[in-house]
Amino acid sequence: MTRVERPPAHAGQGLLSSVGASWMRAPYPALVVDAHGGVVEVNARAAGLFPRAAAGVPLADVAPDWLVQAHGRASEGAGEPAAGPGGSARGRHAQWSLEAHPTRGVDGQIVWWLVDDTDRALAEAALKSEQERTAFLADASSRLLASLNSQRCMEVAVELAAEFLADAAVLVAPASGRRHPLATCVDGEVEHLLARIDPSAVPGLAEALQGFPPVPSRWIDPASLPDWAVPGGFGGPVGSVVVTPLPGHGVPAGALILLRRSDHAAFDTSEEVFARVFAARAGAALSAARLYMEQSGITATLMAELLPPMLQRVHGVEFAGAYRASQDSERVGGDFYDVHPGTGPGEKTLAVLGDVCGKGLEAAVLTGKIRSTLQALLPLAGDHLQLLRMLNGALLNSRHTRFATLVLASVLRREGTTRLSLTSAGHPLPLIVRHDGTVEEAATSGTLIGALPDVRATSAEVDLRPGESCLLFTDGVTEARGGPLGDVMFGDRRLRAALAECAGMPAEAVVERVHMLVAEWIGDNRHDDIAVMAITAPRTTHLTAVDGHTPGRYTT
């Protein structure tokens, strides 16, 4: 160590006279340094901070570089250092964070007063860390709740965990049968697996899957992890592991395994606590996503039973239908139709189209009950009045207070004629489209169902020749409002005119034509549920051979 020549005793008198001898007893570390960078004096606190500091020793040999550089700038008069105003500087020395403030003397010597701001620096670092964690949790919550798809939610959870909490993450979902769904992420690559695993192979994992408190990371030996718990491409040995449960809504949503490489710092207590906070957000999101998917599955199953069926030809007679709910966001409502085929060509097929009072899901529930009741009453299909009375009794005895209108059609084809028995129970009367475009109204009538203790009805017998159709429809067709001002009903006249143009068309074309015209009339206006069904006697065709070589021709 090079010792600098100490200046004469009178050289420091200017500075000492300006600050007084009391600086030696100051509560802060203080040392006097001359213009050449040599230590002149140190007080007791400075001597404790810099044990090798003594008169004549270069400052560079006893103090950190940031203080030496600050003294050089202050001595040269190069202006204020970048570390702070007035020539002050800040830096670290050993385990302390120090702030140095200079007091200049007329002879070039400088007293450096040192303030320990370690606690403040730690507080600032802690505050910054908490701000970053809060921002991360807010972003994580938004991303986790952005999708109600459980698989996508698992992906986001492991992506966030591997990016901000660890080097890799493995999410273990509750078992599906004998296998556990897994999602892994390392270096931004996410992989989904369905594996048969033993949770007890990872300390604390079996407990975490049941929602119990996590096992501290210091109790987990990384070397004992099974292969499935370390994602492929992890690279290098595992240095630290954290296992934490994912709490859900009443039941555990799974568990999260966080891994760090051996060349990275192990998880500390605060990081484990923060991992549990994140896991709580992820668990809530996963639980919500799974609950939504379960409810969606239940809804889809029930909806399949409530939706009108796909219609087709039955025993040589064409059936076609179309349905539109009152709300575009809904798939079911109060209108319905069904076709129950006879057991053979010689047995009657029962077609039903109806309208339940009301709209939406409540009306659809009653619709489902009516359809299932009619299914059970099929043995009475030959007697429409008895069937309606039995159905009326079932509705009156139910907890529902809604009523319904419907029309029954028993259909039987014999040779070239299709015979229909039509019965209306308070419903718009069926319309018959003849082959020449004439539109007739079936002469049937009856009371509605589910409102009165007694039901009265009269049936009409209608014969359809090839190419003729019978249209069943709900009042959502005729009462559909549209026009220039959106307040004019579609009405019977427009419906009859549309049907006259459908003479000779197949059932599917008749339904498509009516449905399209009504939709165009409505536009964006509000409307009731709409249901239409066409029953058509198909044109009889056969191939007539002209000779043995040329194509034949179809005749009707």
mmCIF file of C-alpha atoms in Angstrom, residues 310-539:
data_model
loop_
_atom_site.group_PDB
_atom_site.id
_atom_site.type_symbol
_atom_site.label_atom_id
_atom_site.label_comp_id
_atom_site.label_asym_id
_atom_site.label_seq_id
_atom_site.Cartn_x
_atom_site.Cartn_y
_atom_site.Cartn_z
ATOM 1 C CA MET A 310 -84.405 -33.475 -38.104
ATOM 2 C CA LEU A 311 -87.290 -34.616 -40.322
ATOM 3 C CA GLN A 312 -87.174 -36.850 -43.366
ATOM 4 C CA ARG A 313 -89.339 -39.142 -45.495
ATOM 5 C CA VAL A 314 -91.378 -41.637 -43.475
ATOM 6 C CA HIS A 315 -93.200 -44.545 -45.152
ATOM 7 C CA GLY A 316 -93.251 -42.755 -48.491
ATOM 8 C CA VAL A 317 -94.426 -39.365 -47.137
ATOM 9 C CA GLU A 318 -92.142 -36.322 -46.996
ATOM 10 C CA PHE A 319 -91.798 -34.396 -43.726
ATOM 11 C CA ALA A 320 -89.784 -31.205 -43.309
ATOM 12 C CA GLY A 321 -89.605 -28.592 -40.557
ATOM 13 C CA ALA A 322 -87.896 -25.345 -39.597
ATOM 14 C CA TYR A 323 -87.614 -23.545 -36.278
ATOM 15 C CA ARG A 324 -86.410 -20.123 -35.143
ATOM 16 C CA ALA A 325 -86.353 -19.008 -31.492
ATOM 17 C CA SER A 326 -87.547 -15.555 -30.518
ATOM 18 C CA GLN A 327 -84.026 -14.595 -29.403
ATOM 19 C CA ASP A 328 -81.070 -15.191 -31.702
ATOM 20 C CA SER A 329 -78.968 -16.001 -28.609
ATOM 21 C CA GLU A 330 -81.343 -18.861 -27.680
ATOM 22 C CA ARG A 331 -81.718 -22.213 -29.351
ATOM 23 C CA VAL A 332 -84.995 -23.350 -27.828
ATOM 24 C CA GLY A 333 -88.315 -21.760 -26.992
ATOM 25 C CA GLY A 334 -92.001 -22.456 -26.747
ATOM 26 C CA ASP A 335 -92.648 -23.730 -30.307
ATOM 27 C CA PHE A 336 -92.038 -27.368 -31.206
ATOM 28 C CA TYR A 337 -92.760 -30.127 -33.665
ATOM 29 C CA ASP A 338 -92.290 -33.887 -33.703
ATOM 30 C CA VAL A 339 -92.898 -36.819 -36.013
ATOM 31 C CA HIS A 340 -93.556 -40.291 -34.560
ATOM 32 C CA PRO A 341 -93.347 -42.877 -37.363
ATOM 33 C CA GLY A 342 -95.768 -45.776 -37.451
ATOM 34 C CA THR A 343 -94.359 -49.230 -36.831
ATOM 35 C CA GLY A 344 -94.785 -50.074 -40.514
ATOM 36 C CA PRO A 345 -96.091 -48.765 -43.864
ATOM 37 C CA GLY A 346 -99.606 -49.794 -42.898
ATOM 38 C CA GLU A 347 -99.528 -47.902 -39.581
ATOM 39 C CA LYS A 348 -100.276 -44.196 -39.176
ATOM 40 C CA THR A 349 -97.470 -41.718 -38.516
ATOM 41 C CA LEU A 350 -98.290 -39.036 -35.920
ATOM 42 C CA ALA A 351 -97.017 -35.503 -36.588
ATOM 43 C CA VAL A 352 -97.379 -32.806 -33.911
ATOM 44 C CA LEU A 353 -96.740 -29.063 -34.038
ATOM 45 C CA GLY A 354 -97.463 -26.833 -31.042
ATOM 46 C CA ASP A 355 -96.938 -23.546 -29.271
ATOM 47 C CA VAL A 356 -96.480 -23.144 -25.501
ATOM 48 C CA CYS A 357 -97.455 -19.845 -23.907
ATOM 49 C CA GLY A 358 -94.325 -17.797 -23.249
ATOM 50 C CA LYS A 359 -90.772 -17.692 -24.523
ATOM 51 C CA GLY A 360 -87.310 -18.807 -23.587
ATOM 52 C CA LEU A 361 -86.130 -21.612 -21.341
ATOM 53 C CA GLU A 362 -89.218 -21.823 -19.106
ATOM 54 C CA ALA A 363 -91.448 -22.347 -22.124
ATOM 55 C CA ALA A 364 -88.925 -24.848 -23.530
ATOM 56 C CA VAL A 365 -89.114 -26.911 -20.322
ATOM 57 C CA LEU A 366 -92.879 -27.264 -20.680
ATOM 58 C CA THR A 367 -92.369 -28.007 -24.362
ATOM 59 C CA GLY A 368 -90.133 -30.903 -23.384
ATOM 60 C CA LYS A 369 -92.775 -32.216 -20.995
ATOM 61 C CA ILE A 370 -95.486 -32.065 -23.669
ATOM 62 C CA ARG A 371 -93.275 -33.870 -26.165
ATOM 63 C CA SER A 372 -92.392 -36.640 -23.702
ATOM 64 C CA THR A 373 -96.046 -37.001 -22.661
ATOM 65 C CA LEU A 374 -97.125 -37.300 -26.278
ATOM 66 C CA GLN A 375 -94.448 -39.949 -26.774
ATOM 67 C CA ALA A 376 -95.970 -41.937 -23.925
ATOM 68 C CA LEU A 377 -99.486 -41.476 -25.326
ATOM 69 C CA LEU A 378 -98.656 -42.784 -28.817
ATOM 70 C CA PRO A 379 -100.856 -45.874 -28.373
ATOM 71 C CA LEU A 380 -103.783 -43.418 -28.397
ATOM 72 C CA ALA A 381 -102.654 -41.709 -31.591
ATOM 73 C CA GLY A 382 -105.638 -43.137 -33.496
ATOM 74 C CA ASP A 383 -108.046 -41.196 -31.240
ATOM 75 C CA HIS A 384 -107.015 -37.542 -31.269
ATOM 76 C CA LEU A 385 -109.666 -36.386 -28.828
ATOM 77 C CA GLN A 386 -108.733 -38.980 -26.220
ATOM 78 C CA LEU A 387 -105.060 -38.184 -26.655
ATOM 79 C CA LEU A 388 -105.728 -34.453 -26.145
ATOM 80 C CA ARG A 389 -107.784 -35.128 -23.020
ATOM 81 C CA MET A 390 -105.019 -37.245 -21.508
ATOM 82 C CA LEU A 391 -102.438 -34.585 -22.335
ATOM 83 C CA ASN A 392 -104.708 -31.873 -20.875
ATOM 84 C CA GLY A 393 -104.999 -33.790 -17.625
ATOM 85 C CA ALA A 394 -101.227 -34.195 -17.383
ATOM 86 C CA LEU A 395 -100.684 -30.447 -17.830
ATOM 87 C CA LEU A 396 -103.406 -29.470 -15.348
ATOM 88 C CA ASN A 397 -101.809 -31.704 -12.688
ATOM 89 C CA SER A 398 -98.337 -30.255 -13.205
ATOM 90 C CA ARG A 399 -96.852 -27.270 -11.358
ATOM 91 C CA HIS A 400 -96.826 -25.246 -14.575
ATOM 92 C CA THR A 401 -99.502 -22.591 -15.086
ATOM 93 C CA ARG A 402 -98.851 -22.193 -18.803
ATOM 94 C CA PHE A 403 -101.134 -23.475 -21.552
ATOM 95 C CA ALA A 404 -100.411 -24.696 -25.058
ATOM 96 C CA THR A 405 -101.996 -24.939 -28.476
ATOM 97 C CA LEU A 406 -101.179 -27.675 -30.934
ATOM 98 C CA VAL A 407 -102.283 -29.511 -34.031
ATOM 99 C CA LEU A 408 -102.160 -33.271 -34.564
ATOM 100 C CA ALA A 409 -101.787 -34.957 -37.938
ATOM 101 C CA SER A 410 -102.130 -38.717 -38.399
ATOM 102 C CA VAL A 411 -100.648 -39.617 -41.779
ATOM 103 C CA LEU A 412 -101.108 -42.800 -43.797
ATOM 104 C CA ARG A 413 -100.166 -43.378 -47.439
ATOM 105 C CA ARG A 414 -102.081 -45.875 -49.515
ATOM 106 C CA GLU A 415 -101.219 -46.343 -53.145
ATOM 107 C CA GLY A 416 -101.259 -42.859 -54.726
ATOM 108 C CA THR A 417 -103.155 -41.067 -51.955
ATOM 109 C CA THR A 418 -101.889 -39.738 -48.640
ATOM 110 C CA ARG A 419 -104.662 -39.417 -46.059
ATOM 111 C CA LEU A 420 -104.366 -36.984 -43.158
ATOM 112 C CA SER A 421 -106.477 -36.804 -40.010
ATOM 113 C CA LEU A 422 -106.002 -33.235 -38.711
ATOM 114 C CA THR A 423 -107.062 -31.950 -35.284
ATOM 115 C CA SER A 424 -106.452 -28.430 -34.044
ATOM 116 C CA ALA A 425 -106.444 -27.694 -30.296
ATOM 117 C CA GLY A 426 -106.740 -23.911 -30.244
ATOM 118 C CA HIS A 427 -104.042 -23.689 -32.915
ATOM 119 C CA PRO A 428 -103.913 -21.869 -36.313
ATOM 120 C CA LEU A 429 -105.587 -24.132 -38.850
ATOM 121 C CA PRO A 430 -103.419 -26.184 -41.233
ATOM 122 C CA LEU A 431 -103.272 -25.029 -44.854
ATOM 123 C CA ILE A 432 -103.511 -27.416 -47.796
ATOM 124 C CA VAL A 433 -101.655 -26.599 -51.050
ATOM 125 C CA ARG A 434 -103.211 -28.336 -54.060
ATOM 126 C CA HIS A 435 -101.297 -29.200 -57.229
ATOM 127 C CA ASP A 436 -102.887 -26.244 -59.086
ATOM 128 C CA GLY A 437 -101.803 -23.691 -56.444
ATOM 129 C CA THR A 438 -105.116 -23.532 -54.623
ATOM 130 C CA VAL A 439 -104.709 -23.063 -50.863
ATOM 131 C CA GLU A 440 -107.399 -24.507 -48.570
ATOM 132 C CA GLU A 441 -107.925 -24.358 -44.820
ATOM 133 C CA ALA A 442 -108.518 -27.639 -42.971
ATOM 134 C CA ALA A 443 -111.960 -27.723 -41.323
ATOM 135 C CA THR A 444 -110.872 -28.606 -37.787
ATOM 136 C CA SER A 445 -111.282 -26.878 -34.443
ATOM 137 C CA GLY A 446 -110.723 -27.414 -30.736
ATOM 138 C CA THR A 447 -109.898 -25.866 -27.359
ATOM 139 C CA LEU A 448 -106.413 -25.191 -26.095
ATOM 140 C CA ILE A 449 -104.566 -27.546 -23.749
ATOM 141 C CA GLY A 450 -103.635 -27.039 -20.084
ATOM 142 C CA ALA A 451 -106.160 -24.300 -19.218
ATOM 143 C CA LEU A 452 -109.668 -25.849 -19.021
ATOM 144 C CA PRO A 453 -110.773 -29.082 -17.353
ATOM 145 C CA ASP A 454 -112.567 -30.254 -20.488
ATOM 146 C CA VAL A 455 -111.257 -30.459 -24.044
ATOM 147 C CA ARG A 456 -113.411 -30.342 -27.159
ATOM 148 C CA ALA A 457 -112.126 -30.936 -30.684
ATOM 149 C CA THR A 458 -113.262 -31.917 -34.139
ATOM 150 C CA SER A 459 -111.018 -33.559 -36.707
ATOM 151 C CA ALA A 460 -110.808 -33.080 -40.473
ATOM 152 C CA GLU A 461 -109.966 -35.753 -43.003
ATOM 153 C CA VAL A 462 -107.819 -34.513 -45.903
ATOM 154 C CA ASP A 463 -106.489 -36.438 -48.893
ATOM 155 C CA LEU A 464 -103.265 -35.298 -50.584
ATOM 156 C CA ARG A 465 -102.584 -36.227 -54.184
ATOM 157 C CA PRO A 466 -98.985 -36.467 -55.450
ATOM 158 C CA GLY A 467 -97.271 -33.082 -55.244
ATOM 159 C CA GLU A 468 -99.749 -31.621 -52.738
ATOM 160 C CA SER A 469 -98.734 -30.446 -49.273
ATOM 161 C CA CYS A 470 -100.155 -29.631 -45.854
ATOM 162 C CA LEU A 471 -98.478 -26.844 -43.871
ATOM 163 C CA LEU A 472 -98.603 -26.732 -40.075
ATOM 164 C CA PHE A 473 -97.343 -23.492 -38.522
ATOM 165 C CA THR A 474 -97.403 -21.440 -35.329
ATOM 166 C CA ASP A 475 -98.752 -17.914 -34.945
ATOM 167 C CA GLY A 476 -95.156 -16.663 -34.978
ATOM 168 C CA VAL A 477 -95.457 -16.875 -38.778
ATOM 169 C CA THR A 478 -98.646 -14.878 -39.340
ATOM 170 C CA GLU A 479 -97.993 -12.435 -36.480
ATOM 171 C CA ALA A 480 -94.414 -11.674 -37.538
ATOM 172 C CA ARG A 481 -94.155 -7.888 -37.827
ATOM 173 C CA GLY A 482 -92.209 -6.139 -40.563
ATOM 174 C CA GLY A 483 -92.723 -3.792 -43.470
ATOM 175 C CA PRO A 484 -91.415 -0.242 -43.860
ATOM 176 C CA LEU A 485 -92.217 0.738 -40.261
ATOM 177 C CA GLY A 486 -91.856 -2.722 -38.751
ATOM 178 C CA ASP A 487 -95.450 -2.776 -37.463
ATOM 179 C CA VAL A 488 -97.337 -4.738 -40.153
ATOM 180 C CA MET A 489 -98.046 -8.427 -39.577
ATOM 181 C CA PHE A 490 -97.095 -10.997 -42.199
ATOM 182 C CA GLY A 491 -100.670 -12.233 -42.053
ATOM 183 C CA ASP A 492 -102.696 -15.025 -43.614
ATOM 184 C CA ARG A 493 -102.888 -13.386 -47.042
ATOM 185 C CA ARG A 494 -99.112 -13.258 -47.537
ATOM 186 C CA LEU A 495 -98.771 -16.797 -46.215
ATOM 187 C CA ARG A 496 -101.396 -18.136 -48.632
ATOM 188 C CA ALA A 497 -99.772 -16.287 -51.542
ATOM 189 C CA ALA A 498 -96.396 -17.777 -50.650
ATOM 190 C CA LEU A 499 -97.879 -21.280 -50.438
ATOM 191 C CA ALA A 500 -99.610 -20.890 -53.809
ATOM 192 C CA GLU A 501 -96.161 -20.490 -55.341
ATOM 193 C CA CYS A 502 -95.051 -23.742 -53.681
ATOM 194 C CA ALA A 503 -97.446 -26.034 -55.549
ATOM 195 C CA GLY A 504 -95.697 -29.233 -56.545
ATOM 196 C CA MET A 505 -92.595 -28.479 -54.503
ATOM 197 C CA PRO A 506 -91.003 -31.034 -52.130
ATOM 198 C CA ALA A 507 -91.654 -30.582 -48.420
ATOM 199 C CA GLU A 508 -88.144 -29.249 -47.794
ATOM 200 C CA ALA A 509 -88.584 -26.557 -50.455
ATOM 201 C CA VAL A 510 -91.998 -25.503 -49.080
ATOM 202 C CA VAL A 511 -90.571 -25.042 -45.579
ATOM 203 C CA GLU A 512 -87.498 -23.237 -46.865
ATOM 204 C CA ARG A 513 -89.619 -20.853 -48.933
ATOM 205 C CA VAL A 514 -91.974 -19.919 -46.086
ATOM 206 C CA HIS A 515 -89.166 -19.599 -43.562
ATOM 207 C CA MET A 516 -87.127 -17.364 -45.884
ATOM 208 C CA LEU A 517 -90.040 -15.026 -46.681
ATOM 209 C CA VAL A 518 -90.916 -14.627 -42.993
ATOM 210 C CA ALA A 519 -87.278 -13.945 -42.078
ATOM 211 C CA GLU A 520 -87.016 -11.294 -44.803
ATOM 212 C CA TRP A 521 -90.256 -9.705 -43.595
ATOM 213 C CA ILE A 522 -89.058 -9.541 -39.980
ATOM 214 C CA GLY A 523 -85.591 -8.185 -40.711
ATOM 215 C CA ASP A 524 -84.059 -7.040 -37.408
ATOM 216 C CA ASN A 525 -87.406 -6.624 -35.636
ATOM 217 C CA ARG A 526 -88.352 -8.556 -32.532
ATOM 218 C CA HIS A 527 -90.528 -11.604 -33.103
ATOM 219 C CA ASP A 528 -92.097 -14.613 -31.442
ATOM 220 C CA ASP A 529 -90.891 -18.192 -31.783
ATOM 221 C CA ILE A 530 -91.498 -19.519 -35.297
ATOM 222 C CA ALA A 531 -92.099 -23.129 -36.299
ATOM 223 C CA VAL A 532 -93.340 -24.617 -39.573
ATOM 224 C CA MET A 533 -93.808 -28.180 -40.784
ATOM 225 C CA ALA A 534 -94.723 -29.424 -44.246
ATOM 226 C CA ILE A 535 -96.245 -32.818 -45.005
ATOM 227 C CA THR A 536 -96.045 -33.611 -48.717
ATOM 228 C CA ALA A 537 -97.329 -36.476 -50.823
ATOM 229 C CA PRO A 538 -94.391 -37.070 -53.172
ATOM 230 C CA ARG A 539 -94.821 -37.327 -56.877
#
